[in-house]
Every structure is written in C-alpha cells, then in structure tokens.
Amino acid sequence: MTYEVKSLNEECGVFGIWGHPQAAQVTYFGLHSLQHRGQEGAGIVSNANGSLRGYREKGLLSEVFKNPDDLDKLAGKAAIGHVRYATAGTADIRNIQPFLYKFHDGEFGLAHNGNLTNAISLRKELEKQGAIFNASSDTEILMHLIRRSHNPSFMGKIKEALNTVKGGFAYLLLTEDKLIAALDPNGFRPLSIGQMKNGAWVVSSETCAFEVVGAQWVRDVKPGEVIVIDDNGIQYDTYTEDTQLAICSMEYVYFARPDSDIAGINVHTARKNMGRRLAREFKHQADIVVGVPNSSLSAAMGFAEESGLPNEMGLVKNQYTQRTFIQPTQELREQGVRMKLSAVSSVVKGKRVVMVDDSIVRGTTSRRIVQLLKEAGAAEVHVAIGSPELKYPCFYGIDIQTRRELISANHTVDEVCEIIGADSLTYLSLEGLIESIGLDTEAPNGGLCVAYFDGQYPTPLYDYEEAYLKSLEEKVSFHIDHVK
C-alpha cells in the first residue's frame, strides 16, 4: 500500500457517557465538538437495558445521523461514539467505529484513538492462532486479546490485553453493565473525565466537548490508567506502573481545539505563548502580522502582542468548501485552494507581512498562501512557523508514517524558504515550544512527545523500527510538483 501525506490529520476522537436517559443524543453533541479530529466516518453504540445496538457510516457526523430517528433507535442510558480519520486501515466502512461485538456471553462496543506500534506482529500471531479479522484497522486487536486471555476475571483480561498492545491509544469499551476507559502508558492522546448535573459521567478526547453537553471537568485520565464507570459510580485503577508522560506536542500546536485544556494547559494560551516566543526568535522587519486560519490565529495574536505589530485579518477562510485534494487536475486543485482561502488586498498591499502558521508538512500549502499574499500586493512575506521543523514520522496516531514527503526532512531551512517563495522563514525552536506549553512535570521534554522534530521516540517502535531506520538511510527524491 502506498502512503501519501496530504496534510496533518489526527486519527480520531472518542466520547462516552454513562447514566443519562438520552445518552446517544448527548454523545452526538459531544462528537460534534470533536468533528475536527476526524471527518471520514462516525458512529455510536448505545446501551439500552443491557442490550447494545449501534450505527456507523462514512461521512461527517451530520451526514451519518441525518434523520432524527437515527438517534432515537439508539435509545439508552449509556453510549460511546467515535469520529474517524484513517491512519491505520483504510476508510472502508468496516473500519468505522465504534465496533460492536455480540458473543454468547456478552456484548461489547469498542472505540479507539491512536495507533499501535506492534499491531502487525500481533495480528499475524493472532491469525496463526485462528483469529478472524473483519476490519483492517488495529482496533480489533484489543478485543481478540481480551477474548483469548485466560485470566479468570474480566478486568484481568482487559489489563492483560492493555499490557500487550504498544503505542499510543485511548480506548473506550462499553459493556452491558459498565463503561471502561483506558490510556496508554505515555498518555500520547488526550482523554478527560467530566460529570453532568444529573450525575452522568462523560469521557472525551477533548474537554471542549464538556462545555457543549453541560458537563464539568473532573480530571484527566492518567497514563497507564483504566477507569470503570457503572451504576455505582466511578473507579480509578491502573494496569501498569511503567509510565512516562509524553503528550503529543502537536495536540497543542495544531490538533486540539483552542478551547480545550490538556493536562491543565489551555490550548489557546499555549499557542499564544508559542507566538510570543516566536516573535522573540524572529529577526526581520515587518509591518503587520497575519495568521493563517484557523489553527494559527492564537499564535498570530501572541506574535503581534510580543512584537508590537498590528494583528490584521489578511487571510479569510471559506468554511464551506470541499476538500481540494480530490480535484482531478492540478489547475482545479489550485482553484480549490483559492476557494478555501482568500487574501485581503486592502490589508496586505504594500506591507511587509509576517505570515504565522502552525507547521509546514509538505510545503505546497505554504507556497500557495505566500503566492496569494504577494498577488494581493504584499511587499514582502516572512513566514513564521509556531513549531520546529517537522522532520520525522509519527507512529502514535498521526498520519505521518514516512519521511518521503516531509519537506524539512529533505531540505534545509533556506531551501524550504526558496521553495515556498517566502522572503524569510523562521521556525520556533524546540526549546521554545517546550517552554511555551509549560507542563509542570519533570518528565523528559517537559512531558511532551517531540519525536516529529528531533527523532527521539519515547518508546520502542516495534513493527516500525526497520522501516524507520531504512527511511533514514534512503536518499529521498522530493519534487514540489508531486505534492498537494
């Protein structure tokens, strides 16, 4: 299977609730808040008096549940939901979650955010033992491990399975009588617990969903924790003591919504701090600051405040455009970008513009935005990136698993600057990123995973080790014409 990075994308978002008479409807609203984490498919599994039922389909949440009775059919007091972006496995409907299993001795719903680094070898071993997989994603592996465990207790089986899988994962498991949440030993993916006024417990990939459903944040799920929620309340347990905090730094840079808090740090505040630090590291003269909508607006605000330059709306995003990469010709793809983003000539004309963006993956989007600003009359365009150079793959749940099309893996900063047509290019330093986020921890790299920038992975790569080492040795041929 060939793999092509079109942009940065999070794999998915999960939401669960226990103890609400309209659990499926609340889950829908929770998932709507997480739609930015996955747009390829969505689904909900509900628990109605101990009987599980589910519905899933490709498309946005509003397209999947387009009829009011779609949710009515999922009546019950508990539910889990999932919005998907495919990293491991294709966008086939069989990979859309939550998965629903009906065995002779129980029913289970399973949703997963992340990516297992030993999924290939586990799947091969399970298939040799007779396991039959229905999907190509790595999520099914956990259920096979649970069912094959010889541990006498159900929670013992789950803990054994959680200790067998490796990588980044946040799991939600719905049974006939409980909701279970679990986080990997490094806490790569965010997962938080909240409670509603009626006492219902909710679990979500991001805290922004709590505000929408009327829940109060209680606390984050800790690395290596497994949480059990049932009619008796909530119980906190661990499945391993071998933990080391390494939150995905790109959650703060790009993925999470600005109104979410991760490990006690507000995402908007972290991005503003990145912008302030970036302004201190910026060495050029300019007239105005322009943020690239939408994820870079917080960083642009911080940059403007620190530099004393006006923060102007020099770029406007059309929120109602389709994805540009599906267009059949290069000309139409270029037109698609113009439909999605417009430069405001009256704002940028004759100005030396600092264009603040969150990251550069392949370089082509940056090149087109620089071109838009210059065509609108900008005298100079200085690109300032609120993160370090993105040089290495991610194997914990982001769709970057090759260095082949990462522009910074194949070119110097000066070369990238020339390729994108900018007058200068400044990246935030790695130290600046870590200090800007400012997690209160003694863990390495300030409790963050920054492997995308320095190539130092906090865990073994297992099935990806050989491919990763090979990618470091390859002389990669990179052509701007090949990228989106």
Short mmCIF file of C-alpha atoms in Angstrom, two decimals:
data_model
loop_
_atom_site.label_atom_id
_atom_site.label_comp_id
_atom_site.label_asym_id
_atom_site.label_seq_id
_atom_site.Cartn_x
_atom_site.Cartn_y
_atom_site.Cartn_z
CA MET A 1 0.00 0.00 0.00
CA THR A 2 1.41 3.39 -0.95
CA TYR A 3 1.18 6.10 1.65
CA GLU A 4 0.81 9.78 0.85
CA VAL A 5 0.70 12.58 3.40
CA LYS A 6 -1.79 15.19 2.24
CA SER A 7 -1.78 17.24 5.43
CA LEU A 8 -1.56 16.84 9.17
CA ASN A 9 -4.52 14.89 10.48
CA GLU A 10 -5.40 13.46 13.85
CA GLU A 11 -6.72 9.91 13.71
CA CYS A 12 -9.99 10.33 15.57
CA GLY A 13 -11.95 11.43 18.60
CA VAL A 14 -13.89 9.41 21.17
CA PHE A 15 -16.73 10.30 23.52
CA GLY A 16 -18.57 8.19 26.08
CA ILE A 17 -21.32 8.67 28.64
CA TRP A 18 -22.90 6.61 31.42
CA GLY A 19 -26.09 7.41 33.32
CA HIS A 20 -28.11 9.72 31.06
CA PRO A 21 -31.60 8.92 29.67
CA GLN A 22 -30.66 10.42 26.29
CA ALA A 23 -27.13 9.08 26.09
CA ALA A 24 -27.00 8.78 22.29
CA GLN A 25 -28.16 12.38 21.79
CA VAL A 26 -25.58 13.66 24.28
CA THR A 27 -22.92 11.58 22.52
CA TYR A 28 -23.91 13.16 19.21
CA PHE A 29 -23.33 16.65 20.63
CA GLY A 30 -20.06 15.53 22.18
CA LEU A 31 -18.84 14.10 18.90
CA HIS A 32 -19.87 17.27 17.08
CA SER A 33 -17.37 19.13 19.26
CA LEU A 34 -14.72 16.60 18.22
CA GLN A 35 -15.50 16.66 14.49
CA HIS A 36 -12.18 18.40 13.79
CA ARG A 37 -10.41 15.19 14.87
CA GLY A 38 -11.97 13.07 12.12
CA GLN A 39 -14.23 13.65 9.13
CA GLU A 40 -14.20 10.34 7.27
CA GLY A 41 -16.74 8.43 9.34
CA ALA A 42 -18.69 8.40 12.59
CA GLY A 43 -20.67 6.03 14.75
CA ILE A 44 -22.40 5.48 18.10
CA VAL A 45 -23.04 2.34 20.16
CA SER A 46 -25.65 2.63 22.92
CA ASN A 47 -26.70 0.52 25.88
CA ALA A 48 -30.46 0.07 26.35
CA ASN A 49 -31.18 -2.02 29.45
CA GLY A 50 -28.11 -4.16 28.90
CA SER A 51 -28.64 -4.64 25.16
CA LEU A 52 -26.15 -2.92 22.85
CA ARG A 53 -27.02 -1.50 19.46
CA GLY A 54 -25.04 0.68 17.10
CA TYR A 55 -24.95 2.65 13.90
CA ARG A 56 -21.96 3.83 11.87
CA GLU A 57 -21.38 5.19 8.39
CA LYS A 58 -18.92 7.13 6.26
CA GLY A 59 -19.08 10.91 6.23
CA LEU A 60 -19.43 13.78 8.65
CA LEU A 61 -21.46 13.29 11.81
CA SER A 62 -24.38 15.31 10.41
CA GLU A 63 -24.37 13.14 7.28
CA VAL A 64 -24.23 9.88 9.24
CA PHE A 65 -27.08 10.84 11.58
CA LYS A 66 -29.08 12.93 9.12
CA ASN A 67 -32.52 11.67 10.24
CA PRO A 68 -33.87 12.30 13.77
CA ASP A 69 -34.91 8.67 14.17
CA ASP A 70 -31.30 7.53 13.62
CA LEU A 71 -30.56 8.58 17.18
CA ASP A 72 -33.96 7.54 18.51
CA LYS A 73 -33.12 3.97 17.53
CA LEU A 74 -30.11 4.18 19.86
CA ALA A 75 -32.12 4.97 22.99
CA GLY A 76 -30.43 4.03 26.27
CA LYS A 77 -28.65 5.34 29.35
CA ALA A 78 -25.09 4.83 28.11
CA ALA A 79 -23.22 5.23 24.83
CA ILE A 80 -19.82 5.58 23.21
CA GLY A 81 -19.08 7.40 19.96
CA HIS A 82 -16.26 7.88 17.51
CA VAL A 83 -15.27 10.22 14.68
CA ARG A 84 -12.61 8.77 12.42
CA TYR A 85 -9.72 9.85 10.30
CA ALA A 86 -7.98 6.81 8.81
CA THR A 87 -4.30 6.33 9.64
CA ALA A 88 -4.10 2.59 10.28
CA GLY A 89 -6.52 0.90 7.92
CA THR A 90 -8.48 2.33 5.03
CA ALA A 91 -11.60 4.48 5.04
CA ASP A 92 -13.72 1.37 4.39
CA ILE A 93 -16.96 1.31 6.39
CA ARG A 94 -15.73 -1.84 8.15
CA ASN A 95 -13.08 0.32 9.85
CA ILE A 96 -15.54 2.92 11.11
CA GLN A 97 -16.08 2.72 14.84
CA PRO A 98 -17.27 2.01 17.44
CA PHE A 99 -17.08 -1.71 16.71
CA LEU A 100 -19.94 -3.76 18.11
CA TYR A 101 -19.36 -7.37 19.18
CA LYS A 102 -22.04 -9.84 20.22
CA PHE A 103 -20.70 -13.00 21.84
CA HIS A 104 -22.55 -15.85 23.53
CA ASP A 105 -21.61 -14.48 26.92
CA GLY A 106 -21.74 -10.74 26.40
CA GLU A 107 -21.90 -7.69 24.14
CA PHE A 108 -19.17 -5.08 23.71
CA GLY A 109 -18.71 -1.74 21.98
CA LEU A 110 -15.13 -0.61 21.32
CA ALA A 111 -13.71 2.75 20.20
CA HIS A 112 -10.04 3.64 19.86
CA ASN A 113 -8.00 6.79 19.27
CA GLY A 114 -4.34 6.26 18.42
CA ASN A 115 -2.09 3.79 16.66
CA LEU A 116 -0.50 0.53 17.85
CA THR A 117 3.18 0.14 17.02
CA ASN A 118 3.11 -3.67 17.37
CA ALA A 119 -0.20 -4.19 15.54
CA ILE A 120 1.30 -6.00 12.54
CA SER A 121 3.09 -8.66 14.56
CA LEU A 122 0.15 -9.09 16.96
CA ARG A 123 -2.27 -9.54 14.08
CA LYS A 124 -0.05 -12.12 12.39
CA GLU A 125 0.26 -14.08 15.62
CA LEU A 126 -3.48 -13.91 16.28
CA GLU A 127 -4.29 -15.04 12.75
CA LYS A 128 -1.94 -18.01 13.17
CA GLN A 129 -3.98 -18.92 16.24
CA GLY A 130 -7.19 -18.82 14.21
CA ALA A 131 -8.40 -15.29 14.81
CA ILE A 132 -10.57 -13.81 12.05
CA PHE A 133 -10.43 -10.05 11.49
CA ASN A 134 -13.30 -8.16 9.90
CA ALA A 135 -11.50 -4.80 9.54
CA SER A 136 -8.01 -3.68 8.57
CA SER A 137 -7.59 -1.16 11.41
CA ASP A 138 -5.61 -2.07 14.52
CA THR A 139 -8.56 -1.54 16.90
CA GLU A 140 -9.89 -5.10 16.63
CA ILE A 141 -6.68 -6.49 18.11
CA LEU A 142 -7.62 -5.45 21.63
CA MET A 143 -10.88 -7.39 21.57
CA HIS A 144 -9.13 -10.53 20.26
CA LEU A 145 -6.61 -10.27 23.09
CA ILE A 146 -9.36 -9.83 25.68
CA ARG A 147 -11.30 -12.84 24.42
CA ARG A 148 -8.21 -15.07 24.27
CA SER A 149 -6.94 -14.19 27.72
CA HIS A 150 -7.03 -16.97 30.32
CA ASN A 151 -7.24 -14.53 33.22
CA PRO A 152 -10.23 -15.55 35.38
CA SER A 153 -11.62 -12.01 35.82
CA PHE A 154 -12.95 -9.68 33.14
CA MET A 155 -10.86 -6.74 34.32
CA GLY A 156 -7.86 -9.05 34.49
CA LYS A 157 -8.37 -9.90 30.83
CA ILE A 158 -8.55 -6.21 29.93
CA LYS A 159 -5.40 -5.34 31.87
CA GLU A 160 -3.53 -8.22 30.25
CA ALA A 161 -4.60 -7.02 26.80
CA LEU A 162 -3.64 -3.40 27.58
CA ASN A 163 -0.18 -4.56 28.62
CA THR A 164 0.20 -6.49 25.36
CA VAL A 165 -0.58 -3.69 22.91
CA LYS A 166 2.06 -0.97 22.43
CA GLY A 167 1.97 2.55 21.07
CA GLY A 168 -0.49 5.38 21.50
CA PHE A 169 -4.06 4.56 22.49
CA ALA A 170 -7.12 5.87 24.23
CA TYR A 171 -9.80 3.17 24.44
CA LEU A 172 -13.49 3.30 25.32
CA LEU A 173 -15.18 -0.05 25.96
CA LEU A 174 -18.94 -0.27 26.56
CA THR A 175 -20.39 -3.44 28.06
CA GLU A 176 -23.82 -4.47 29.30
CA ASP A 177 -23.12 -3.04 32.75
CA LYS A 178 -20.16 -0.65 32.58
CA LEU A 179 -18.14 1.89 30.61
CA ILE A 180 -14.36 1.41 30.64
CA ALA A 181 -11.74 3.97 29.58
CA ALA A 182 -8.00 3.33 29.27
CA LEU A 183 -4.97 5.38 28.25
CA ASP A 184 -1.55 4.25 27.05
CA PRO A 185 1.43 4.39 29.47
CA ASN A 186 2.72 7.61 27.90
CA GLY A 187 -0.55 9.49 27.57
CA PHE A 188 0.17 10.32 23.92
CA ARG A 189 -3.50 11.01 23.21
CA PRO A 190 -5.63 13.24 25.44
CA LEU A 191 -8.55 11.77 27.41
CA SER A 192 -10.57 13.53 30.11
CA ILE A 193 -13.41 12.77 32.54
CA GLY A 194 -16.35 15.05 33.27
CA GLN A 195 -19.67 14.89 35.11
CA MET A 196 -23.08 16.32 34.24
CA LYS A 197 -25.53 17.93 36.66
CA ASN A 198 -27.69 14.79 36.75
CA GLY A 199 -24.64 12.78 37.85
CA ALA A 200 -23.93 11.20 34.45
CA TRP A 201 -20.24 10.57 33.78
CA VAL A 202 -18.66 11.53 30.45
CA VAL A 203 -15.28 10.71 28.90
CA SER A 204 -13.93 12.68 25.95
CA SER A 205 -10.84 13.08 23.80
CA GLU A 206 -11.03 16.84 24.48
CA THR A 207 -12.52 18.97 27.22
CA CYS A 208 -14.21 21.27 24.66
CA ALA A 209 -16.99 18.67 24.47
CA PHE A 210 -17.83 19.14 28.16
CA GLU A 211 -18.99 22.71 27.66
CA VAL A 212 -21.34 21.66 24.86
CA VAL A 213 -23.01 18.84 26.81
CA GLY A 214 -23.12 20.73 30.11
CA ALA A 215 -20.51 18.70 31.98
CA GLN A 216 -17.88 19.86 34.44
CA TRP A 217 -14.29 18.67 34.05
CA VAL A 218 -13.32 16.28 36.86
CA ARG A 219 -9.81 15.21 35.87
CA ASP A 220 -7.71 13.77 33.06
CA VAL A 221 -7.17 10.07 32.63
CA LYS A 222 -3.57 9.41 33.63
CA PRO A 223 -1.02 7.35 31.65
CA GLY A 224 -1.44 3.64 32.39
CA GLU A 225 -4.87 4.12 33.95
CA VAL A 226 -8.04 2.13 33.38
CA ILE A 227 -11.30 3.73 34.55
CA VAL A 228 -14.52 1.83 35.26
CA ILE A 229 -17.89 3.63 35.35
CA ASP A 230 -21.14 1.88 36.28
CA ASP A 231 -24.32 2.49 38.26
CA ASN A 232 -22.26 2.55 41.47
CA GLY A 233 -20.08 5.43 40.29
CA ILE A 234 -16.51 5.64 39.05
CA GLN A 235 -13.41 3.64 39.99
CA TYR A 236 -9.81 4.51 39.13
CA ASP A 237 -7.32 1.70 38.61
CA THR A 238 -4.01 1.09 36.82
CA TYR A 239 -2.88 -1.70 34.53
CA THR A 240 0.81 -0.78 34.63
CA GLU A 241 3.19 1.24 36.78
CA ASP A 242 5.71 1.58 33.93
CA THR A 243 4.57 5.02 32.77
CA GLN A 244 6.28 8.11 31.39
CA LEU A 245 4.28 11.18 30.39
CA ALA A 246 4.79 12.12 26.72
CA ILE A 247 1.75 14.04 25.48
CA CYS A 248 1.70 14.59 21.73
CA SER A 249 3.04 18.14 21.28
CA MET A 250 1.08 18.52 18.04
CA GLU A 251 -2.12 18.45 20.09
CA TYR A 252 -1.11 21.86 21.41
CA VAL A 253 0.33 23.08 18.11
CA TYR A 254 -2.43 22.03 15.73
CA PHE A 255 -4.93 19.27 16.51
CA ALA A 256 -6.88 20.26 19.60
CA ARG A 257 -9.49 22.99 19.66
CA PRO A 258 -8.29 26.22 21.29
CA ASP A 259 -10.99 25.98 23.98
CA SER A 260 -9.72 22.58 25.16
CA ASP A 261 -7.43 22.05 28.15
CA ILE A 262 -4.83 19.27 28.02
CA ALA A 263 -3.07 18.31 31.25
CA GLY A 264 -4.22 21.57 32.79
CA ILE A 265 -2.86 23.74 29.95
CA ASN A 266 -5.32 25.68 27.78
CA VAL A 267 -4.55 25.13 24.10
CA HIS A 268 -5.24 28.75 23.10
CA THR A 269 -2.93 30.01 25.84
CA ALA A 270 -0.18 27.59 24.79
CA ARG A 271 -0.45 28.76 21.17
CA LYS A 272 -0.32 32.40 22.20
CA ASN A 273 2.83 31.62 24.17
CA MET A 274 4.29 29.93 21.08
CA GLY A 275 3.55 33.08 19.09
CA ARG A 276 5.20 35.29 21.73
CA ARG A 277 8.32 33.13 21.82
CA LEU A 278 8.36 33.01 18.00
CA ALA A 279 8.31 36.81 17.89
CA ARG A 280 11.35 36.93 20.17
CA GLU A 281 13.18 34.50 17.88
CA PHE A 282 12.14 36.37 14.70
CA LYS A 283 14.94 38.56 13.25
CA HIS A 284 13.31 40.56 10.43
CA GLN A 285 11.50 43.86 9.97
CA ALA A 286 7.79 43.79 9.21
CA ASP A 287 4.64 45.91 9.22
CA ILE A 288 1.76 43.56 10.07
CA VAL A 289 1.06 40.07 11.38
CA VAL A 290 -1.36 37.76 9.53
CA GLY A 291 -2.40 34.38 10.94
CA VAL A 292 -3.39 31.50 8.68
CA PRO A 293 -6.95 30.49 9.63
CA ASN A 294 -7.91 28.77 11.81
CA SER A 295 -5.35 26.92 13.94
CA SER A 296 -2.71 29.67 13.72
CA LEU A 297 -4.81 32.61 14.86
CA SER A 298 -3.85 32.19 18.54
CA ALA A 299 -0.13 32.11 17.72
CA ALA A 300 -0.53 35.17 15.48
CA MET A 301 -2.20 37.01 18.37
CA GLY A 302 0.73 36.21 20.66
CA PHE A 303 3.25 37.19 17.98
CA ALA A 304 1.54 40.54 17.47
CA GLU A 305 1.33 41.29 21.20
CA GLU A 306 5.02 40.50 21.74
CA SER A 307 6.30 42.32 18.63
CA GLY A 308 4.01 45.33 18.89
CA LEU A 309 2.92 44.86 15.27
CA PRO A 310 -0.77 45.10 14.26
CA ASN A 311 -2.56 41.76 14.04
CA GLU A 312 -4.53 42.01 10.80
CA MET A 313 -7.05 39.78 9.05
CA GLY A 314 -5.08 39.46 5.84
CA LEU A 315 -6.40 35.97 5.07
CA VAL A 316 -10.03 34.86 5.13
CA LYS A 317 -11.11 31.22 5.15
CA ASN A 318 -14.29 30.00 3.50
CA GLN A 319 -15.71 27.49 5.99
CA TYR A 320 -17.96 25.81 3.41
CA THR A 321 -15.58 24.40 0.80
CA GLN A 322 -14.97 20.78 -0.08
CA ARG A 323 -11.56 19.15 0.19
CA THR A 324 -9.27 20.38 -2.57
CA PHE A 325 -7.13 17.25 -2.96
CA ILE A 326 -9.97 15.30 -4.64
CA GLN A 327 -9.94 17.61 -7.67
CA PRO A 328 -8.86 15.70 -10.81
CA THR A 329 -6.38 18.21 -12.26
CA GLN A 330 -3.68 20.48 -10.90
CA GLU A 331 -5.50 23.53 -12.27
CA LEU A 332 -8.68 22.63 -10.43
CA ARG A 333 -6.73 21.90 -7.25
CA GLU A 334 -5.18 25.37 -7.45
CA GLN A 335 -8.67 26.83 -7.92
CA GLY A 336 -9.83 24.82 -4.90
CA VAL A 337 -7.22 26.49 -2.70
CA ARG A 338 -8.43 29.91 -3.82
CA MET A 339 -11.99 28.89 -2.95
CA LYS A 340 -10.83 27.85 0.52
CA LEU A 341 -8.58 30.83 1.34
CA SER A 342 -8.52 34.43 0.15
CA ALA A 343 -6.04 37.23 0.73
CA VAL A 344 -7.41 40.68 1.62
CA SER A 345 -5.64 43.04 -0.77
CA SER A 346 -6.63 46.24 1.03
CA VAL A 347 -4.97 44.91 4.20
CA VAL A 348 -1.72 43.46 2.84
CA LYS A 349 -1.00 45.67 -0.17
CA GLY A 350 2.40 47.34 0.14
CA LYS A 351 3.00 45.79 3.55
CA ARG A 352 5.82 43.62 4.88
CA VAL A 353 3.72 40.70 6.14
CA VAL A 354 4.59 38.16 8.84
CA MET A 355 2.56 35.11 7.87
CA VAL A 356 2.14 32.98 11.01
CA ASP A 357 1.31 29.31 10.51
CA ASP A 358 1.38 26.31 12.83
CA SER A 359 3.57 23.94 10.79
CA ILE A 360 4.92 23.04 7.36
CA VAL A 361 4.36 19.46 6.25
CA ARG A 362 4.83 19.22 2.51
CA GLY A 363 5.37 22.89 1.72
CA THR A 364 2.83 23.27 -1.06
CA THR A 365 0.11 24.88 1.02
CA SER A 366 2.61 27.41 2.38
CA ARG A 367 3.81 28.12 -1.14
CA ARG A 368 0.29 28.85 -2.33
CA ILE A 369 -0.54 31.08 0.61
CA VAL A 370 2.65 33.07 0.10
CA GLN A 371 1.68 33.39 -3.56
CA LEU A 372 -1.82 34.58 -2.63
CA LEU A 373 -0.40 37.30 -0.36
CA LYS A 374 2.08 38.50 -2.97
CA GLU A 375 -0.56 38.54 -5.71
CA ALA A 376 -2.67 40.65 -3.33
CA GLY A 377 0.15 43.19 -3.23
CA ALA A 378 2.21 42.25 -0.17
CA ALA A 379 5.66 43.84 -0.49
CA GLU A 380 7.32 41.02 1.47
CA VAL A 381 6.08 37.80 3.05
CA HIS A 382 8.03 36.50 6.04
CA VAL A 383 6.81 33.06 7.11
CA ALA A 384 6.93 32.35 10.85
CA ILE A 385 6.08 28.80 12.00
CA GLY A 386 4.82 28.15 15.53
CA SER A 387 6.62 24.80 15.79
CA PRO A 388 10.06 23.38 14.91
CA GLU A 389 10.91 21.76 11.59
CA LEU A 390 8.77 18.64 11.10
CA LYS A 391 11.36 16.05 10.02
CA TYR A 392 10.34 12.64 11.38
CA PRO A 393 7.36 10.27 11.17
CA CYS A 394 4.80 9.76 13.91
CA PHE A 395 3.77 6.23 14.87
CA TYR A 396 1.38 7.02 17.71
CA GLY A 397 -1.77 8.12 15.88
CA ILE A 398 -0.99 10.91 13.39
CA ASP A 399 -0.98 10.24 9.66
CA ILE A 400 2.76 10.78 9.19
CA GLN A 401 4.46 7.43 8.86
CA THR A 402 7.05 8.26 6.21
CA ARG A 403 9.75 10.90 5.72
CA ARG A 404 9.33 10.79 1.97
CA GLU A 405 7.11 13.84 1.67
CA LEU A 406 8.13 15.85 4.71
CA ILE A 407 9.79 18.83 3.11
CA SER A 408 12.02 19.61 6.11
CA ALA A 409 13.34 16.05 6.11
CA ASN A 410 14.78 16.66 2.67
CA HIS A 411 15.67 20.36 2.55
CA THR A 412 17.43 22.99 4.64
CA VAL A 413 15.52 25.97 6.02
CA ASP A 414 16.93 28.20 3.25
CA GLU A 415 15.87 25.68 0.61
CA VAL A 416 12.36 25.42 2.03
CA CYS A 417 12.16 29.21 2.10
CA GLU A 418 13.06 29.33 -1.57
CA ILE A 419 10.60 26.56 -2.49
CA ILE A 420 7.66 28.29 -0.82
CA GLY A 421 8.66 31.68 -2.26
CA ALA A 422 8.97 33.48 1.07
CA ASP A 423 11.31 36.37 1.85
CA SER A 424 12.34 34.64 5.07
CA LEU A 425 11.40 31.55 7.07
CA THR A 426 11.60 31.23 10.85
CA TYR A 427 10.70 28.13 12.87
CA LEU A 428 10.03 28.12 16.60
CA SER A 429 12.90 26.44 18.43
CA LEU A 430 12.30 23.12 20.16
CA GLU A 431 13.21 24.69 23.48
CA GLY A 432 10.76 27.49 22.74
CA LEU A 433 7.96 25.01 22.03
CA ILE A 434 8.50 23.08 25.26
CA GLU A 435 8.70 26.25 27.38
CA SER A 436 5.66 27.78 25.68
CA ILE A 437 3.46 24.81 26.56
CA GLY A 438 4.91 24.73 30.07
CA LEU A 439 3.70 21.47 31.55
CA ASP A 440 4.50 21.24 35.26
CA THR A 441 6.44 18.00 35.16
CA GLU A 442 9.96 16.64 35.48
CA ALA A 443 9.42 14.25 32.57
CA PRO A 444 11.78 14.43 29.57
CA ASN A 445 10.99 17.22 27.07
CA GLY A 446 8.62 18.78 29.57
CA GLY A 447 6.27 15.79 29.41
CA LEU A 448 5.84 16.11 25.64
CA CYS A 449 6.47 13.82 22.71
CA VAL A 450 8.58 15.86 20.29
CA ALA A 451 9.86 12.98 18.17
CA TYR A 452 8.46 14.59 15.00
CA PHE A 453 11.07 17.31 15.46
CA ASP A 454 14.13 15.55 16.92
CA GLY A 455 13.62 11.87 16.01
CA GLN A 456 13.92 10.75 19.65
CA TYR A 457 10.97 8.43 20.26
CA PRO A 458 9.87 7.85 23.86
CA THR A 459 9.10 4.15 23.24
CA PRO A 460 10.43 1.31 21.08
CA LEU A 461 8.94 1.40 17.57
CA TYR A 462 8.42 -2.38 17.34
CA ASP A 463 6.96 -3.15 13.88
CA TYR A 464 8.02 0.26 12.53
CA GLU A 465 11.66 0.08 13.62
CA GLU A 466 13.08 -1.44 10.43
CA ALA A 467 11.06 0.82 8.12
CA TYR A 468 12.07 3.89 10.11
CA LEU A 469 15.77 3.06 10.00
CA LYS A 470 15.52 2.38 6.28
CA SER A 471 13.86 5.77 5.73
CA LEU A 472 16.80 7.47 7.45
CA GLU A 473 19.24 5.81 5.06
CA GLU A 474 17.29 6.49 1.89
CA LYS A 475 18.22 9.36 -0.35
CA VAL A 476 14.73 10.77 -0.80
CA SER A 477 13.86 12.46 -4.06
CA PHE A 478 11.49 15.33 -3.31
CA HIS A 479 9.69 17.29 -6.02
CA ILE A 480 7.30 20.14 -5.31
CA ASP A 481 5.22 19.15 -8.35
CA HIS A 482 4.28 15.87 -6.68
CA VAL A 483 2.62 17.36 -3.64
CA LYS A 484 -0.82 18.71 -2.96
#
